[in-house]
Amino acid sequence: MFRSNVLEEICSRIIYICNKHSLKDGICIHGPILKSGFQDNLPLNNGLLSLYAKCEGVEHARRLFDKMSHRDVVSWTSLLSAYVRVGNYEEALRLFDLMRVSGERPNEFTFSNSMRSCTGLRDYTRGMKLHSCIIKHGFGSNPVLCSGLIEFYSKCSSLREAVWVFDDMVNGDTVSWTSMISSFVNAGKWAEAIQFFTRMVKEGVFPNEYTFVKLMSACTFLGFGYGKLIHAQLVVWGVKMNVVLKTALVDMYAKCQKMDDAMKVLRQTPDQDVQLWTSVISGCTQNSNFREAINLFKQMVANNVFPNSYTYAAVVNACSSAHDLILGKQLQKQIIMVGLEDDVSVGNALLDFYTKCSNDAKDVPQVFDEITHPNVISWTTLIAGLSKHGHKEDCFLAFLEMQFSGLRPNSFTLSHVLQACGAIQCPTEAKKIHGLIVKTNADVDIMVGNALVETFAGLQMEDCAINLARQLSNRSIITYTVLASKLNQMGRYERTLAILSHIREDDLKIDGFIISGLLSASANLCAKKIGKHLHCYSTVSGFGKYISVSNGLIDFYGKCRCVSDAQKVFDEMSKPDVFSWNSLIYAFALNGHITSSLSTLEDMRLAGIRPDSHTLSAVLFACHKGNLLDMGLEYFHSLRELYDIKPQFYHYNLLVDLLGRAGRLEEAVSLIKSMPSGVNDGPVYKKLLRACKLHGNVILGEEMARQALDHDPSDFEIYDILANMYDEAGRFELGDNVRSLMKEGGLRKTSVCSSQVLCC
């Protein structure tokens, strides 16, 4: 008997030691215990169950549990905790149900693990039933269980119930108070979290480091003022500044755009770990201090702190924003060397990096293929990268593969796929994606709804786009702004102005962006009454100070022949930008005030505003309007050289027309030859053909006709000009030959009519 007790004590001691060390050692002593005849010894079996539970040997624990002839609450709870530890919450709850059927009474640890399972599953129904069971068994005021219940209700978005649980507690401890503060923070009720902390302090409950970690998280949204107050409270309460708390402090300062304070915390911390460094590097990236983030990463490595996946993700993001392709590729080599290329956070950062910085279309898919378990962000970035590099069709294939993998696209994914539909003018794919969006109810997301409107409008399906905008349940002023922009691009100005009535029906507040769109439509229609109403509204509502609205008003008044009003709007602007100056130059030119137009250019240069391509267009338009050929050529060459402006088709077209009207045809030909490749020069040749007809230069006219027909052999107007040129030169036979060719080719004047594609 004595020997048996000694052996039992020895086995218990060995199991206790193994509990502190490893599963392997525990398995090794399990056999000898069985051989010693203690297989039915409940305390020893419970010890082994506890060992397996702690060392994640849940299969071993279940086999032992099933073979046990006697079980008590410790046996059931040990196995249940093993399932919870490995995240098998469903099996844990099934075991809890079996335990209740067996008649064994749960204790507080059983309930705690069961509640963790309900929290992990976000299973509100079973959690409510478990709560009732906890109360029934007399544990309703247990601080540990109450903290678990608070977390459960918080994770299930039931903050009211969490507050009820807390208020029913007799004596809330630091853990339960912190759980409640955490619940408010997670629910986005940051002010309430601070108020709860104040109440906690008044009731004499001491906060700990985890309390302040949660409060710092709230301060990132409430602002720096609250952050300073909480930091002061941390000092007052004498809470030990561990690395976790310092990391939270750094994160708060970074998100409040106080990087000097964040750096101060880093410098004052002797035991700097990877989390602290990563937080500072991420903060620099968030605050657009990309070079500082990269330098900090180098300092961190020099200090022998090894980066983790989050560090690499943060510094790769900095390289993306800094467009540092060389360093980004060097980092990728390091990432491969340490074996983190398959990590999803690192992979996503690399995907974003190559999407933004690389012109090689192969880079993005190659990085994606290295990610072992791509998530929705990975797929979305892949789709965005393929779209950017012109592989629009591959976007749809990636989108299909994503769905086959079981992942549900988010609003960003759908927006990128819809953009690809618009880019390649593919209404069929757009309709398919629209169907998927409706089926999954994804159009309740305002971003997706607006992307749908923009896509269908961009596909020239204006009726469909308008109907979609009207049908969106959460349509906003942004929806109508997107629609107005697209309608303006299509030249459907009347329909743009009709949006005003929809805005009034929906009782939406007009903002500066929609006013700009409506002013653009009013300008192109010369709708003075509507434009002036918009001007009055923008002045009263304060939107007149928006530079986009002021620029729209200058354009509106210029096109409506009210140039003095355009000048007045410009004079009232505090800081006119290049668009403001361009609009005023064009307004003067359009209304025949050529001298004022060109003097405005000089004023613009004196004001330190750098002219751009649109400035050159406006100035050449003024010279064209005033028939100032030599001055136009001078501005063309001087602005190109001084401001590195690359001339576009519109610039060449105006100058060729000026040279042609002046009879300087050879100069016009030389100018056309100087045009860069890629410029659509067909219309320029046709314009010079007209000039040849005007000045009777048949030989050059024939050459211009050939060049123009090479670009568009079916253009009736080219043949017509050529035939008339021959007639005016007295070469009637050649003119008749051209007309015969026109008849044989079936060429005739056509009136262009727009057809509206119906959808849905």
CSV table of C-alpha atoms in Angstrom, one decimal, residues 414-603:
chain,number,residue,atom,x,y,z
A,414,LEU,CA,-15.6,45.3,-57.1
A,415,SER,CA,-14.6,48.9,-57.7
A,416,HIS,CA,-11.3,47.9,-59.4
A,417,VAL,CA,-13.1,45.3,-61.6
A,418,LEU,CA,-15.7,47.8,-62.6
A,419,GLN,CA,-13.0,50.3,-63.6
A,420,ALA,CA,-11.5,47.6,-65.8
A,421,CYS,CA,-14.9,47.1,-67.5
A,422,GLY,CA,-15.0,50.8,-68.2
A,423,ALA,CA,-11.4,51.0,-69.4
A,424,ILE,CA,-11.8,48.3,-72.1
A,425,GLN,CA,-15.4,49.3,-72.9
A,426,CYS,CA,-16.9,45.9,-72.0
A,427,PRO,CA,-20.6,46.3,-71.2
A,428,THR,CA,-21.2,42.5,-71.1
A,429,GLU,CA,-18.7,42.0,-68.2
A,430,ALA,CA,-20.1,45.1,-66.5
A,431,LYS,CA,-23.6,43.6,-66.6
A,432,LYS,CA,-22.4,40.3,-65.2
A,433,ILE,CA,-20.6,42.0,-62.3
A,434,HIS,CA,-23.7,44.2,-61.7
A,435,GLY,CA,-25.8,41.0,-61.4
A,436,LEU,CA,-23.3,39.6,-58.8
A,437,ILE,CA,-23.4,42.9,-56.9
A,438,VAL,CA,-27.2,42.9,-56.8
A,439,LYS,CA,-27.3,39.2,-55.8
A,440,THR,CA,-24.9,39.6,-52.9
A,441,ASN,CA,-26.5,42.9,-51.9
A,442,ALA,CA,-23.1,44.6,-52.3
A,443,ASP,CA,-24.6,47.7,-53.8
A,444,VAL,CA,-25.5,48.9,-50.3
A,445,ASP,CA,-21.9,49.9,-50.0
A,446,ILE,CA,-21.7,53.5,-51.3
A,447,MET,CA,-18.3,52.9,-52.9
A,448,VAL,CA,-19.6,50.0,-55.0
A,449,GLY,CA,-22.8,51.9,-55.9
A,450,ASN,CA,-20.9,54.9,-57.1
A,451,ALA,CA,-18.4,52.7,-59.1
A,452,LEU,CA,-21.4,51.1,-60.8
A,453,VAL,CA,-22.8,54.5,-61.8
A,454,GLU,CA,-19.4,55.7,-63.0
A,455,THR,CA,-18.8,52.5,-65.0
A,456,PHE,CA,-22.1,52.5,-66.9
A,457,ALA,CA,-21.9,56.2,-67.6
A,458,GLY,CA,-18.4,55.6,-68.9
A,459,LEU,CA,-19.7,52.9,-71.2
A,460,GLN,CA,-22.0,55.6,-72.8
A,461,MET,CA,-25.0,53.9,-71.1
A,462,GLU,CA,-26.3,57.1,-69.6
A,463,ASP,CA,-30.0,56.0,-69.1
A,464,CYS,CA,-28.7,52.9,-67.2
A,465,ALA,CA,-26.3,55.1,-65.1
A,466,ILE,CA,-29.0,57.5,-64.2
A,467,ASN,CA,-31.5,54.7,-63.3
A,468,LEU,CA,-28.8,53.1,-61.1
A,469,ALA,CA,-28.1,56.3,-59.3
A,470,ARG,CA,-31.8,56.8,-58.6
A,471,GLN,CA,-32.1,53.2,-57.4
A,472,LEU,CA,-29.2,53.2,-54.9
A,473,SER,CA,-30.6,53.0,-51.4
A,474,ASN,CA,-27.7,55.0,-49.9
A,475,ARG,CA,-27.1,57.4,-52.8
A,476,SER,CA,-25.3,60.6,-51.7
A,477,ILE,CA,-24.2,63.8,-53.3
A,478,ILE,CA,-21.0,62.0,-54.4
A,479,THR,CA,-23.1,59.6,-56.5
A,480,TYR,CA,-24.6,62.6,-58.4
A,481,THR,CA,-21.1,64.3,-58.7
A,482,VAL,CA,-19.7,61.1,-60.3
A,483,LEU,CA,-22.7,61.0,-62.7
A,484,ALA,CA,-22.4,64.7,-63.6
A,485,SER,CA,-18.7,64.4,-64.3
A,486,LYS,CA,-19.3,61.5,-66.8
A,487,LEU,CA,-22.3,63.2,-68.4
A,488,ASN,CA,-20.2,66.3,-69.0
A,489,GLN,CA,-17.5,64.2,-70.6
A,490,MET,CA,-20.1,62.8,-73.0
A,491,GLY,CA,-21.3,66.3,-73.8
A,492,ARG,CA,-24.7,65.6,-72.3
A,493,TYR,CA,-24.9,68.9,-70.5
A,494,GLU,CA,-28.8,69.1,-70.4
A,495,ARG,CA,-28.9,65.8,-68.5
A,496,THR,CA,-26.2,67.1,-66.2
A,497,LEU,CA,-28.4,70.0,-65.2
A,498,ALA,CA,-31.4,67.7,-64.8
A,499,ILE,CA,-29.5,66.1,-61.9
A,500,LEU,CA,-30.4,69.2,-59.9
A,501,SER,CA,-34.0,68.1,-59.6
A,502,HIS,CA,-32.9,64.7,-58.4
A,503,ILE,CA,-30.7,66.2,-55.7
A,504,ARG,CA,-33.7,68.3,-54.5
A,505,GLU,CA,-36.0,65.3,-54.5
A,506,ASP,CA,-33.5,63.3,-52.4
A,507,ASP,CA,-33.1,66.4,-50.1
A,508,LEU,CA,-29.3,66.2,-50.4
A,509,LYS,CA,-27.0,69.1,-49.6
A,510,ILE,CA,-25.1,70.5,-52.6
A,511,ASP,CA,-21.4,70.7,-52.1
A,512,GLY,CA,-18.5,72.4,-54.0
A,513,PHE,CA,-17.8,69.4,-56.2
A,514,ILE,CA,-21.3,69.1,-57.6
A,515,ILE,CA,-21.4,72.9,-58.1
A,516,SER,CA,-18.3,72.7,-60.2
A,517,GLY,CA,-19.9,70.0,-62.4
A,518,LEU,CA,-23.1,71.9,-62.8
A,519,LEU,CA,-21.2,75.1,-63.7
A,520,SER,CA,-19.3,73.2,-66.4
A,521,ALA,CA,-22.6,72.1,-68.0
A,522,SER,CA,-24.0,75.6,-67.6
A,523,ALA,CA,-20.9,77.1,-69.3
A,524,ASN,CA,-21.1,74.8,-72.3
A,525,LEU,CA,-24.9,75.5,-72.7
A,526,CYS,CA,-24.5,79.2,-72.0
A,527,ALA,CA,-27.2,78.7,-69.4
A,528,LYS,CA,-26.8,82.1,-67.7
A,529,LYS,CA,-29.8,81.8,-65.4
A,530,ILE,CA,-28.8,78.5,-63.8
A,531,GLY,CA,-25.1,79.5,-63.6
A,532,LYS,CA,-25.9,82.7,-61.8
A,533,HIS,CA,-28.2,80.9,-59.4
A,534,LEU,CA,-25.3,78.5,-58.7
A,535,HIS,CA,-23.0,81.5,-58.2
A,536,CYS,CA,-25.4,83.0,-55.6
A,537,TYR,CA,-25.8,79.7,-53.8
A,538,SER,CA,-22.1,79.1,-53.6
A,539,THR,CA,-21.5,82.6,-52.2
A,540,VAL,CA,-24.2,82.2,-49.5
A,541,SER,CA,-23.2,78.7,-48.6
A,542,GLY,CA,-19.5,79.5,-48.5
A,543,PHE,CA,-18.5,77.2,-51.4
A,544,GLY,CA,-17.4,80.2,-53.4
A,545,LYS,CA,-14.1,80.0,-51.6
A,546,TYR,CA,-13.5,76.6,-53.1
A,547,ILE,CA,-10.9,77.0,-55.9
A,548,SER,CA,-12.7,74.5,-58.1
A,549,VAL,CA,-16.0,76.5,-57.8
A,550,SER,CA,-14.1,79.8,-58.6
A,551,ASN,CA,-12.5,78.2,-61.6
A,552,GLY,CA,-15.8,76.9,-62.8
A,553,LEU,CA,-17.3,80.4,-62.5
A,554,ILE,CA,-14.5,82.0,-64.5
A,555,ASP,CA,-15.1,79.4,-67.2
A,556,PHE,CA,-18.9,79.9,-67.1
A,557,TYR,CA,-18.8,83.7,-67.3
A,558,GLY,CA,-16.1,83.6,-70.1
A,559,LYS,CA,-18.2,81.2,-72.2
A,560,CYS,CA,-21.4,83.3,-71.5
A,561,ARG,CA,-19.7,86.4,-72.9
A,562,CYS,CA,-19.6,88.0,-69.4
A,563,VAL,CA,-15.9,88.6,-69.2
A,564,SER,CA,-16.1,91.4,-66.6
A,565,ASP,CA,-17.8,88.9,-64.2
A,566,ALA,CA,-15.1,86.4,-64.9
A,567,GLN,CA,-12.4,89.0,-64.1
A,568,LYS,CA,-14.3,89.9,-60.9
A,569,VAL,CA,-14.4,86.3,-59.7
A,570,PHE,CA,-10.7,85.9,-60.4
A,571,ASP,CA,-9.9,89.1,-58.5
A,572,GLU,CA,-11.8,87.8,-55.5
A,573,MET,CA,-9.7,84.7,-55.3
A,574,SER,CA,-7.0,84.6,-52.6
A,575,LYS,CA,-4.7,82.1,-54.3
A,576,PRO,CA,-5.6,81.5,-57.9
A,577,ASP,CA,-3.9,78.4,-59.3
A,578,VAL,CA,-2.8,77.5,-62.9
A,579,PHE,CA,-6.3,76.5,-63.8
A,580,SER,CA,-7.6,79.9,-62.7
A,581,TRP,CA,-5.1,81.8,-64.8
A,582,ASN,CA,-5.7,79.5,-67.8
A,583,SER,CA,-9.5,80.0,-67.6
A,584,LEU,CA,-9.1,83.8,-67.5
A,585,ILE,CA,-6.7,83.8,-70.5
A,586,TYR,CA,-9.2,81.7,-72.4
A,587,ALA,CA,-12.1,83.9,-71.3
A,588,PHE,CA,-10.5,87.0,-72.6
A,589,ALA,CA,-9.5,85.3,-75.9
A,590,LEU,CA,-13.0,83.9,-76.5
A,591,ASN,CA,-14.5,87.3,-76.1
A,592,GLY,CA,-12.0,89.0,-78.4
A,593,HIS,CA,-9.9,90.7,-75.8
A,594,ILE,CA,-6.7,89.5,-77.2
A,595,THR,CA,-4.4,92.1,-75.6
A,596,SER,CA,-5.9,91.4,-72.1
A,597,SER,CA,-5.5,87.6,-72.8
A,598,LEU,CA,-1.8,87.8,-73.5
A,599,SER,CA,-1.1,90.4,-70.8
A,600,THR,CA,-2.8,87.9,-68.3
A,601,LEU,CA,-0.1,85.4,-69.3
A,602,GLU,CA,2.6,87.8,-68.4
A,603,ASP,CA,0.8,88.6,-65.0
